[in-house]
Coordinates of C-alpha atoms in Angstrom, one line a residue:
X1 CA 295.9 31.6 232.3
X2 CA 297.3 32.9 235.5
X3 CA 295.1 34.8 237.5
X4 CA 297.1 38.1 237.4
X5 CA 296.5 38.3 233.7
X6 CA 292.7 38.1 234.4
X7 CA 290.8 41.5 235.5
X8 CA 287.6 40.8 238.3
X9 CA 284.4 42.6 236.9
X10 CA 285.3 45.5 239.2
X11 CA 289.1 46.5 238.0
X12 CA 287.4 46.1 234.5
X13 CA 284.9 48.6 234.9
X14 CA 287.5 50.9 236.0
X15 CA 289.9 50.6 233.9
X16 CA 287.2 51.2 231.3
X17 CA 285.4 53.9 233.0
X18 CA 281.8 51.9 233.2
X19 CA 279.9 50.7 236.0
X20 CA 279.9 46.7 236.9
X21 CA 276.0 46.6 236.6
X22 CA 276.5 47.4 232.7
X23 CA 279.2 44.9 233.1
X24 CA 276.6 42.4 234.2
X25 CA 273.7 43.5 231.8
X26 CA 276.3 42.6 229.6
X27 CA 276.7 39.3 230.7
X28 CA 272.9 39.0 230.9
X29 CA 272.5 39.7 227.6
X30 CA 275.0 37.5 225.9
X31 CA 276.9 41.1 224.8
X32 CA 280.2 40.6 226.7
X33 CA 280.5 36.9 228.4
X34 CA 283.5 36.9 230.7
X35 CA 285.8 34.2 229.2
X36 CA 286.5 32.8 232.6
X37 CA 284.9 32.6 236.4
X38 CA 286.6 31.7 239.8
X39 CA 285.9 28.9 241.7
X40 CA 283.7 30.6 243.6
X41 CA 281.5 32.2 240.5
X42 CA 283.2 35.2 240.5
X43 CA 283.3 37.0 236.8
X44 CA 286.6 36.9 235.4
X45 CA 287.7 38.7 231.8
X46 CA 291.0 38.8 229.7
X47 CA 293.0 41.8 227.9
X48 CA 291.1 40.4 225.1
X49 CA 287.5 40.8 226.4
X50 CA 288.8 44.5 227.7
X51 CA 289.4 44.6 223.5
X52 CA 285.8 44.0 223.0
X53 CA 284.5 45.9 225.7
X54 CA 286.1 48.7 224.0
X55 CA 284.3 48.0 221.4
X56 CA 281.0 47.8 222.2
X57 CA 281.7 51.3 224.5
X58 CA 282.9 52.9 220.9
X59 CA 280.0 51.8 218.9
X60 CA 277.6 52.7 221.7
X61 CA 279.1 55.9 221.9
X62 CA 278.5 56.5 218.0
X63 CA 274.9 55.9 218.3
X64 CA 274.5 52.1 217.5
X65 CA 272.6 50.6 219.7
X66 CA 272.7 47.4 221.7
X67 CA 270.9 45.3 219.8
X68 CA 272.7 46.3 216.5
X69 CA 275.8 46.2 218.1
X70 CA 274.8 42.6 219.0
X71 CA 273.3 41.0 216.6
X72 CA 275.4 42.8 213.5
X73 CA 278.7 44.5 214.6
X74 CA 280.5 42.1 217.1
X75 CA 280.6 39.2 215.2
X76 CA 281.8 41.0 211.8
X77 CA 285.6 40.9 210.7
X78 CA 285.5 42.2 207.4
X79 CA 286.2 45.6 207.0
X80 CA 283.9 46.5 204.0
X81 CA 280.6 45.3 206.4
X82 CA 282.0 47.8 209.2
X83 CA 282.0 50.5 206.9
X84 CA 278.4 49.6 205.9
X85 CA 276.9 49.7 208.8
X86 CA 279.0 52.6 209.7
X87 CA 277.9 54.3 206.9
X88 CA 274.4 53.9 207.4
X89 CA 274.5 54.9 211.0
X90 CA 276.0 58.2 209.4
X91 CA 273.0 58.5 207.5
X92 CA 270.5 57.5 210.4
X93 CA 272.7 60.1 212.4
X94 CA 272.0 62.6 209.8
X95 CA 268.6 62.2 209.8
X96 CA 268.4 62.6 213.5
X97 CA 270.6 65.8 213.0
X98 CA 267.7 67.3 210.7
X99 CA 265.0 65.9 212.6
X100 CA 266.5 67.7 215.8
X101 CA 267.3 71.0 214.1
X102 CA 264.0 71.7 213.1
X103 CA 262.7 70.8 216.4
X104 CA 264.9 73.5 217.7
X105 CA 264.0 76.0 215.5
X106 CA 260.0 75.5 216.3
X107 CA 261.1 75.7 219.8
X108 CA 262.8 79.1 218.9
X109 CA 260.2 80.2 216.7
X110 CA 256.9 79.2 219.2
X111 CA 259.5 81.2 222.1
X112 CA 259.5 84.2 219.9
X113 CA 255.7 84.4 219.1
X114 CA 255.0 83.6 222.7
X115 CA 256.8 86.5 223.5
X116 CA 255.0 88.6 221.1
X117 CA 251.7 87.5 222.3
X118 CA 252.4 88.6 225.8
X119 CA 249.8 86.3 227.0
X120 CA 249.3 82.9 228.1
X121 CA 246.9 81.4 225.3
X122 CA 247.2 77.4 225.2
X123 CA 244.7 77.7 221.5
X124 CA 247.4 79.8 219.8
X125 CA 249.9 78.0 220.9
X126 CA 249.1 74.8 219.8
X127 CA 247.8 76.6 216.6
X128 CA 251.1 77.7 215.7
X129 CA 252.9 74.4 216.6
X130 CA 250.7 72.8 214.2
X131 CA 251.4 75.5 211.9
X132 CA 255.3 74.7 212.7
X133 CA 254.8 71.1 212.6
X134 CA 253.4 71.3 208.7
X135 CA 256.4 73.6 207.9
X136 CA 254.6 76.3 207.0
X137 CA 256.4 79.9 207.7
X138 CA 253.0 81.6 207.8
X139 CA 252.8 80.6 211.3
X140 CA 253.2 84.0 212.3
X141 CA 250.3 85.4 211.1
X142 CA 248.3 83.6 213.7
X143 CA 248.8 86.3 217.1
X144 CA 247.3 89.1 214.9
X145 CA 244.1 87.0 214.9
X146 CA 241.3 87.3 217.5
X147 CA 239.3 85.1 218.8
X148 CA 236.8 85.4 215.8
X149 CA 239.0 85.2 213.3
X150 CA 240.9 82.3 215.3
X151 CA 237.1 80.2 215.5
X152 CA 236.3 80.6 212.2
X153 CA 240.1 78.7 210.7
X154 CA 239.8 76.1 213.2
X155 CA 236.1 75.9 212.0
X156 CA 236.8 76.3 208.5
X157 CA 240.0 74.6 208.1
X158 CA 240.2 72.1 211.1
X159 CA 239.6 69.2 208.8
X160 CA 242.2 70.7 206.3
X161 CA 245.2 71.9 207.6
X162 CA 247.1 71.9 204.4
X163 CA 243.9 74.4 202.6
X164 CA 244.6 76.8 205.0
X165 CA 248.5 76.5 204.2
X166 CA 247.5 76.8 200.6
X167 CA 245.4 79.8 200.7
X168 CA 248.9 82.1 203.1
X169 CA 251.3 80.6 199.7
X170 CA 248.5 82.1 197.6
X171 CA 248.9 85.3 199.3
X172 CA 252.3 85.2 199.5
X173 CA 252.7 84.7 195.9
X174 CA 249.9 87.3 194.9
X175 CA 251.6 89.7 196.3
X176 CA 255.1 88.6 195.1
X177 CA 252.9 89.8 191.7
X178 CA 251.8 92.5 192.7
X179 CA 255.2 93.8 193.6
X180 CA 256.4 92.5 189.7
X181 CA 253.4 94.4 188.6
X182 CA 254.5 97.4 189.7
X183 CA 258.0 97.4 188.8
X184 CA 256.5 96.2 185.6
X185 CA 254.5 100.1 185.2
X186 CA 251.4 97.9 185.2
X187 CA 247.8 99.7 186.1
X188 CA 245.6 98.5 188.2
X189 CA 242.6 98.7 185.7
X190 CA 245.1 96.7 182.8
X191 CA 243.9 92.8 182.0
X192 CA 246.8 91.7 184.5
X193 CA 245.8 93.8 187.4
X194 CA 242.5 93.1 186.6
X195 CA 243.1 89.5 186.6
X196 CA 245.6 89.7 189.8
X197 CA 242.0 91.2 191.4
X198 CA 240.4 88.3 190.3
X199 CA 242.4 86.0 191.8
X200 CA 242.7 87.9 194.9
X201 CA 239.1 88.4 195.7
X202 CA 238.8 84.5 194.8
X203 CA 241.3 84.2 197.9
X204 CA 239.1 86.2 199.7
X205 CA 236.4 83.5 199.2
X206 CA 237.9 80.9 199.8
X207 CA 239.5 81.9 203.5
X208 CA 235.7 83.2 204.5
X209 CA 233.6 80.3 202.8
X210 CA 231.5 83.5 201.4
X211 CA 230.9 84.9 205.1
X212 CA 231.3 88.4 204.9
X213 CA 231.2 88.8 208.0
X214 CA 234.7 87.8 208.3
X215 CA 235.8 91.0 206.2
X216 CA 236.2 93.2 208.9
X217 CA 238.2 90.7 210.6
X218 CA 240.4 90.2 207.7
X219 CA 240.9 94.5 207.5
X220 CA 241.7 94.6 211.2
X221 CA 244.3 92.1 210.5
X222 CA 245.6 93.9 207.5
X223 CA 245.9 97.4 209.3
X224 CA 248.0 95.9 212.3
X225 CA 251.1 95.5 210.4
X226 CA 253.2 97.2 213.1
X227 CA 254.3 93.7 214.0
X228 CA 254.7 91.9 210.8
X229 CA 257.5 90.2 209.3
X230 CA 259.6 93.3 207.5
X231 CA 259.5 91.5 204.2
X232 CA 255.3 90.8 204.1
X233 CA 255.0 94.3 205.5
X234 CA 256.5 96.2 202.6
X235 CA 254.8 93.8 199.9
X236 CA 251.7 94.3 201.8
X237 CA 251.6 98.2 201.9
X238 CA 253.1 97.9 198.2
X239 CA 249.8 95.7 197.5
X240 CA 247.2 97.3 199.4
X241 CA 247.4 100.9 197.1
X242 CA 247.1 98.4 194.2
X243 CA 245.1 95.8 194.4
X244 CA 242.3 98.5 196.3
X245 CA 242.1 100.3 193.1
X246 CA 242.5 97.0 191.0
X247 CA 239.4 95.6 193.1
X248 CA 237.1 98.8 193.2
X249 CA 237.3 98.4 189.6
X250 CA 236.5 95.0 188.9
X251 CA 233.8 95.1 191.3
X252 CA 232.1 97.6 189.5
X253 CA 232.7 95.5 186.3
X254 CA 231.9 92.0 187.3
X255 CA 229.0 93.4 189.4
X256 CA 230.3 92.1 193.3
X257 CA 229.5 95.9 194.0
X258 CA 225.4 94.9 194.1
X259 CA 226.3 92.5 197.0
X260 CA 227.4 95.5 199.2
X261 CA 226.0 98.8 200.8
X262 CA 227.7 101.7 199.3
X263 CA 229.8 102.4 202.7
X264 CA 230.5 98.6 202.8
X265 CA 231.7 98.6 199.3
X266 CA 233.8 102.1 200.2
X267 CA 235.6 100.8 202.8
X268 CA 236.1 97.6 201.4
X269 CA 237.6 99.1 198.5
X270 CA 239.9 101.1 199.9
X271 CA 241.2 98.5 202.7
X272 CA 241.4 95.6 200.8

């Protein structure tokens, strides 16, 4: 071959747009060999190494990486294994697609709450990234707690993350009920709001592990809805009228009301 048909390692990466060290890490690596060298050791490549330089640039450029690209795709000349391993770099790509997307939305969604807290506070912020990370939308809920409230979940529920992501669906849902209940014309002192007490004051319990003293906590956060998301705001105020008289009652009934001073059980009643 005359030496104007061959290209030095230096008019190659030009002509390619590349740099002559990936050239040589090339080489290195047994990804591009130049098909011939000068007498003096000097790398020289043909139109058809420029062919597979190309190559390897494309693939590289949709993601595969240099071991693939390698060990699978070089060598391959039939076109049902390119689409293969094309189509399972679309899937790989894909999956890196989602992967990303949700980290941007936690990035989005920790910004927002940041803002709203208005204060530096490391704890809640790594509270509500692990909150983000398990995919759980009731990480909002966590820069309406103090300090109190914010030692006794990590206390409570440091073990089990997922519990304390159980026990927001549950109120979620109860007062996705309560909502049906009322459109339903159901009373608060019929078996299903009687029941839907039940079950809520059974929520109770479980977030406070049976300390009361967490009850005032818990009210504090429930009258600070200013803030809340619009949708748990209006099922909350919608739920508060009805589950208070539903609970009142079924204290009285299944004798919780003994456990409580009268202005305990008063306020209690009508906050819950």
């Amino acid at each position: 071959m005359k030496n104007k048909e061959l290209l030095t390692v230096g008019e190659l990466a030009k002509l390619m747009d590349t740099t002559v060290r990936t050239l040589q890490y090339y080489d290195k690596e047994g990804l591009l060999k130049p098909s011939h060298r000068s007498e003096g050791g000097r790398r020289l490549y043909t139109k058809k190494d420029m062919v597979q330089l190309h190559q390897i640039l494309s693939l590289k450029y949709l993601g595969f990486s240099l071991e693939d690209i390698k060990n699978k795709l070089i060598c391959i000349d039939n076109p049902d294994d390119v689409v293969e391993a094309l189509n399972s770099k679309e899937e790989a790509l894909k999956s890196q697609i989602e992967k990303l997307s949700e980290a941007l939305s936690a990035v989005q969604s920790l910004r927002d709450e940041v803002l709203v807290i208005h204060e530096v506070d490391f704890n809640k912020y790594a509270d509500i990234i692990a909150l983000l990370r398990q995919k759980n939308d009731g990480y909002w809920v966590i820069k309406y707690f103090d300090n109190k409230l914010m030692t006794h979940i990590r206390d409570r529920f440091g073990e089990r993350p997922e519990f304390g992501m159980s026990i927001f669906q549950k109120w979620k849902s109860m007062c996705d009920e309560v909502v049906l209940l009322k459109n339903q014309k159901e009373t608060p002192e019929g078996n299903k709001g009687q029941e839907l007490a039940k079950q809520w004051w059974s929520l109770v319990m479980d977030f406070t592990g049976g300390d009361m003293s967490m009850l005032p906590e818990l009210m504090k956060f429930n009258n600070n809805k200013q803030a809340w998301t619009q949708e748990m705001k209006n099922k909350q105020l919608i739920a508060d009228e009805f589950i208070g008289k539903a609970l009142e009652i079924y204290f009285k009934n299944s004798g919780v009301k003994s456990t409580f001073s009268e202005e305990e059980f008063n306020e209690l009643s009508n906050k819950s």
